[in-house]
mmCIF file of C-alpha atoms in Angstrom:
data_model
loop_
_atom_site.group_PDB
_atom_site.id
_atom_site.type_symbol
_atom_site.label_atom_id
_atom_site.label_comp_id
_atom_site.label_asym_id
_atom_site.label_seq_id
_atom_site.Cartn_x
_atom_site.Cartn_y
_atom_site.Cartn_z
ATOM 1 C CA UNK G 1 -19.031 -14.135 0.421
ATOM 2 C CA UNK G 2 -19.472 -10.644 1.870
ATOM 3 C CA UNK G 3 -16.755 -8.079 1.107
ATOM 4 C CA UNK G 4 -16.089 -4.570 2.326
ATOM 5 C CA UNK G 5 -15.750 -1.778 -0.221
ATOM 6 C CA UNK G 6 -11.943 -2.163 -0.173
ATOM 7 C CA UNK G 7 -12.210 -5.940 -0.607
ATOM 8 C CA UNK G 8 -14.465 -6.379 -3.651
ATOM 9 C CA UNK G 9 -14.721 -9.746 -5.377
ATOM 10 C CA UNK G 10 -11.865 -10.214 -7.824
ATOM 11 C CA UNK G 11 -12.045 -12.114 -11.121
ATOM 12 C CA UNK G 12 -11.131 -15.802 -10.956
ATOM 13 C CA UNK G 13 -7.518 -16.924 -11.242
ATOM 14 C CA UNK G 14 -8.451 -18.606 -14.521
ATOM 15 C CA UNK G 15 -9.893 -15.357 -15.911
ATOM 16 C CA UNK G 16 -6.797 -13.408 -14.858
ATOM 17 C CA UNK G 17 -4.486 -15.917 -16.600
ATOM 18 C CA UNK G 18 -6.716 -15.768 -19.687
ATOM 19 C CA UNK G 19 -6.398 -11.954 -19.806
ATOM 20 C CA UNK G 20 -2.831 -11.289 -18.638
ATOM 21 C CA UNK G 21 0.740 -12.402 -18.465
ATOM 22 C CA UNK G 22 2.578 -11.223 -15.347
ATOM 23 C CA UNK G 23 6.107 -9.828 -15.734
ATOM 24 C CA UNK G 24 7.760 -10.359 -12.364
ATOM 25 C CA UNK G 25 10.767 -8.110 -13.083
ATOM 26 C CA UNK G 26 8.572 -5.061 -13.848
ATOM 27 C CA UNK G 27 5.465 -5.895 -11.840
ATOM 28 C CA UNK G 28 3.257 -5.261 -14.871
ATOM 29 C CA UNK G 29 0.335 -7.219 -16.230
ATOM 30 C CA UNK G 30 0.590 -7.528 -20.017
ATOM 31 C CA UNK G 31 -2.567 -7.994 -22.060
ATOM 32 C CA UNK G 32 -2.885 -11.361 -23.817
ATOM 33 C CA UNK G 33 -6.228 -10.808 -25.545
ATOM 34 C CA UNK G 34 -8.161 -7.900 -27.028
ATOM 35 C CA UNK G 35 -11.167 -7.077 -24.831
ATOM 36 C CA UNK G 36 -12.094 -3.655 -26.274
ATOM 37 C CA UNK G 37 -11.349 -1.536 -29.354
ATOM 38 C CA UNK G 38 -8.662 0.556 -27.641
ATOM 39 C CA UNK G 39 -6.972 -2.443 -25.973
ATOM 40 C CA UNK G 40 -3.827 -3.753 -27.653
ATOM 41 C CA UNK G 41 -2.346 -7.210 -27.137
ATOM 42 C CA UNK G 42 1.110 -6.938 -25.572
ATOM 43 C CA UNK G 43 0.553 -3.582 -23.862
ATOM 44 C CA UNK G 44 0.837 -2.915 -20.139
ATOM 45 C CA UNK G 45 -2.662 -3.136 -18.671
ATOM 46 C CA UNK G 46 -4.234 -0.247 -16.813
ATOM 47 C CA UNK G 47 -3.130 3.230 -15.843
ATOM 48 C CA UNK G 48 -1.859 5.009 -12.746
ATOM 49 C CA UNK G 49 -4.539 6.896 -10.813
ATOM 50 C CA UNK G 50 -3.169 10.427 -10.325
ATOM 51 C CA UNK G 51 -4.878 10.810 -6.940
ATOM 52 C CA UNK G 52 -4.156 7.468 -5.248
ATOM 53 C CA UNK G 53 -1.012 6.386 -7.092
ATOM 54 C CA UNK G 54 -2.350 2.853 -7.646
ATOM 55 C CA UNK G 55 -2.402 1.197 -11.077
ATOM 56 C CA UNK G 56 -6.039 0.509 -11.962
ATOM 57 C CA UNK G 57 -7.152 -2.085 -14.500
ATOM 58 C CA UNK G 58 -10.577 -2.289 -16.111
ATOM 59 C CA UNK G 59 -11.919 -5.856 -16.386
ATOM 60 C CA UNK G 60 -15.443 -6.833 -17.350
ATOM 61 C CA UNK G 61 -17.004 -3.427 -16.562
ATOM 62 C CA UNK G 62 -15.187 -2.950 -13.257
ATOM 63 C CA UNK G 63 -11.993 -1.232 -12.072
ATOM 64 C CA UNK G 64 -9.513 -3.168 -9.917
ATOM 65 C CA UNK G 65 -6.229 -2.289 -8.250
ATOM 66 C CA UNK G 66 -3.451 -4.115 -10.091
ATOM 67 C CA UNK G 67 -1.624 -5.284 -6.962
ATOM 68 C CA UNK G 68 -4.718 -7.161 -5.786
ATOM 69 C CA UNK G 69 -5.109 -8.838 -9.181
ATOM 70 C CA UNK G 70 -1.436 -9.802 -9.227
ATOM 71 C CA UNK G 71 -1.611 -11.259 -5.729
ATOM 72 C CA UNK G 72 -4.627 -13.385 -6.603
ATOM 73 C CA UNK G 73 -3.162 -14.447 -9.931
ATOM 74 C CA UNK G 74 0.118 -15.578 -8.345
ATOM 75 C CA UNK G 75 -0.932 -16.630 -4.809
ATOM 76 C CA UNK G 76 -4.674 -17.271 -4.858
ATOM 77 C CA UNK G 77 -7.395 -15.560 -2.852
ATOM 78 C CA UNK G 78 -6.621 -12.764 -0.430
ATOM 79 C CA UNK G 79 -7.798 -13.932 3.015
ATOM 80 C CA UNK G 80 -10.757 -12.046 4.495
ATOM 81 C CA UNK G 81 -9.663 -9.030 6.511
ATOM 82 C CA UNK G 82 -6.215 -8.937 4.903
ATOM 83 C CA UNK G 83 -4.726 -6.337 2.599
ATOM 84 C CA UNK G 84 -1.884 -6.315 0.103
ATOM 85 C CA UNK G 85 0.874 -4.023 1.360
ATOM 86 C CA UNK G 86 3.578 -2.460 -0.814
ATOM 87 C CA UNK G 87 6.779 -3.072 1.171
ATOM 88 C CA UNK G 88 8.555 0.011 -0.190
ATOM 89 C CA UNK G 89 5.439 2.208 -0.015
ATOM 90 C CA UNK G 90 5.358 2.834 -3.767
ATOM 91 C CA UNK G 91 1.807 2.079 -4.823
ATOM 92 C CA UNK G 92 2.697 1.489 -8.471
ATOM 93 C CA UNK G 93 5.551 -0.961 -7.748
ATOM 94 C CA UNK G 94 3.711 -4.244 -8.201
ATOM 95 C CA UNK G 95 6.653 -6.618 -8.325
ATOM 96 C CA UNK G 96 5.694 -9.698 -6.330
ATOM 97 C CA UNK G 97 8.802 -9.210 -4.167
ATOM 98 C CA UNK G 98 7.323 -5.839 -3.100
ATOM 99 C CA UNK G 99 3.897 -7.213 -2.152
ATOM 100 C CA UNK G 100 2.942 -8.906 1.119
ATOM 101 C CA UNK G 101 -0.174 -9.787 3.075
ATOM 102 C CA UNK G 102 -0.914 -7.421 5.945
ATOM 103 C CA UNK G 103 -3.661 -6.765 8.438
ATOM 104 C CA UNK G 104 -5.192 -3.282 8.350
ATOM 105 C CA UNK G 105 -3.035 -2.264 11.339
ATOM 106 C CA UNK G 106 0.150 -3.577 9.684
ATOM 107 C CA UNK G 107 -0.759 -1.843 6.433
ATOM 108 C CA UNK G 108 -1.264 1.464 8.276
ATOM 109 C CA UNK G 109 2.132 1.165 9.999
ATOM 110 C CA UNK G 110 3.782 1.149 6.590
ATOM 111 C CA UNK G 111 2.514 4.607 5.631
ATOM 112 C CA UNK G 112 4.682 7.675 5.144
ATOM 113 C CA UNK G 113 4.551 11.004 6.954
ATOM 114 C CA UNK G 114 1.202 12.803 6.755
ATOM 115 C CA UNK G 115 0.835 15.474 4.074
ATOM 116 C CA UNK G 116 0.371 18.188 6.703
ATOM 117 C CA UNK G 117 3.614 17.290 8.513
ATOM 118 C CA UNK G 118 5.761 20.443 8.720
ATOM 119 C CA UNK G 119 8.930 18.918 10.216
ATOM 120 C CA UNK G 120 9.631 16.501 7.391
ATOM 121 C CA UNK G 121 9.900 13.601 9.854
ATOM 122 C CA UNK G 122 7.247 10.977 10.481
ATOM 123 C CA UNK G 123 6.054 10.959 14.103
ATOM 124 C CA UNK G 124 7.549 14.391 14.860
ATOM 125 C CA UNK G 125 5.871 17.755 15.408
ATOM 126 C CA UNK G 126 7.042 21.095 16.753
ATOM 127 C CA UNK G 127 5.509 22.258 20.060
ATOM 128 C CA UNK G 128 5.653 26.075 20.207
ATOM 129 C CA UNK G 129 4.786 26.162 23.900
ATOM 130 C CA UNK G 130 8.054 24.405 24.785
ATOM 131 C CA UNK G 131 10.029 25.402 21.690
ATOM 132 C CA UNK G 132 10.878 21.713 21.228
ATOM 133 C CA UNK G 133 10.140 18.805 18.937
ATOM 134 C CA UNK G 134 7.807 16.094 20.155
ATOM 135 C CA UNK G 135 7.975 12.466 19.054
ATOM 136 C CA UNK G 136 5.033 10.081 19.262
ATOM 137 C CA UNK G 137 3.932 6.813 17.703
ATOM 138 C CA UNK G 138 0.667 4.936 17.395
ATOM 139 C CA UNK G 139 0.736 1.471 18.987
ATOM 140 C CA UNK G 140 -2.346 -0.719 19.462
ATOM 141 C CA UNK G 141 -4.542 2.190 18.329
ATOM 142 C CA UNK G 142 -3.156 4.483 21.061
ATOM 143 C CA UNK G 143 -0.681 7.350 20.833
ATOM 144 C CA UNK G 144 2.531 6.679 22.741
ATOM 145 C CA UNK G 145 4.384 9.825 23.825
ATOM 146 C CA UNK G 146 8.131 9.472 23.222
ATOM 147 C CA UNK G 147 9.324 12.810 24.614
ATOM 148 C CA UNK G 148 10.427 16.340 23.774
ATOM 149 C CA UNK G 149 13.711 16.976 21.968
ATOM 150 C CA UNK G 150 15.841 19.967 21.026
ATOM 151 C CA UNK G 151 16.052 18.960 17.361
ATOM 152 C CA UNK G 152 13.734 17.337 14.872
ATOM 153 C CA UNK G 153 16.487 14.810 14.105
ATOM 154 C CA UNK G 154 16.695 13.704 17.745
ATOM 155 C CA UNK G 155 12.907 13.347 17.930
ATOM 156 C CA UNK G 156 12.958 11.363 14.701
ATOM 157 C CA UNK G 157 15.641 9.037 16.074
ATOM 158 C CA UNK G 158 13.338 8.315 19.040
ATOM 159 C CA UNK G 159 10.469 7.649 16.625
ATOM 160 C CA UNK G 160 12.640 5.279 14.533
ATOM 161 C CA UNK G 161 13.653 3.284 17.614
ATOM 162 C CA UNK G 162 10.026 3.002 18.732
ATOM 163 C CA UNK G 163 8.894 2.053 15.206
ATOM 164 C CA UNK G 164 11.435 -0.776 15.115
ATOM 165 C CA UNK G 165 10.257 -1.944 18.560
ATOM 166 C CA UNK G 166 6.492 -1.689 17.993
ATOM 167 C CA UNK G 167 6.110 -2.191 14.222
ATOM 168 C CA UNK G 168 8.909 -4.615 13.334
ATOM 169 C CA UNK G 169 9.080 -5.429 9.620
ATOM 170 C CA UNK G 170 6.219 -2.980 8.935
ATOM 171 C CA UNK G 171 8.097 -0.017 10.463
ATOM 172 C CA UNK G 172 8.382 2.946 8.130
ATOM 173 C CA UNK G 173 10.470 5.898 9.231
ATOM 174 C CA UNK G 174 9.906 8.280 6.329
#
């Protein structure tokens, strides 16, 4: 089976159950066996990557994102072309209730405001030329212009309405 870089082959369900116990209330995988000198039985597996925010777990000479391991362990294989989305946007919250299958487009809809956003509102930017705030949203890989507004809050309200309309359950306003 061919996989993209983001969809590498995961260990088998049997191997995951051999290595870990899943705690649904915390979203953590707990080690069941000792696989290396520094590994302790009963400890939370893996560590949070400071750059990406994902919990990474080392298994058999390879690093994996914990949410993908948990999904496979509890639900079976991740279908080709699908991703595991964190409903609340917190990449280290791996409770099963916070994980869902999503297409790439759905996964991208559930992202927060860009790091270079100066207004503090997703989908809103200030347009000096008009001295107004512009709202826009991406739908079907195209930018949809939502208008110019006197305040960032009004522009954000327009974005939120459009996000609910176009993105449904994957809408993320912040």
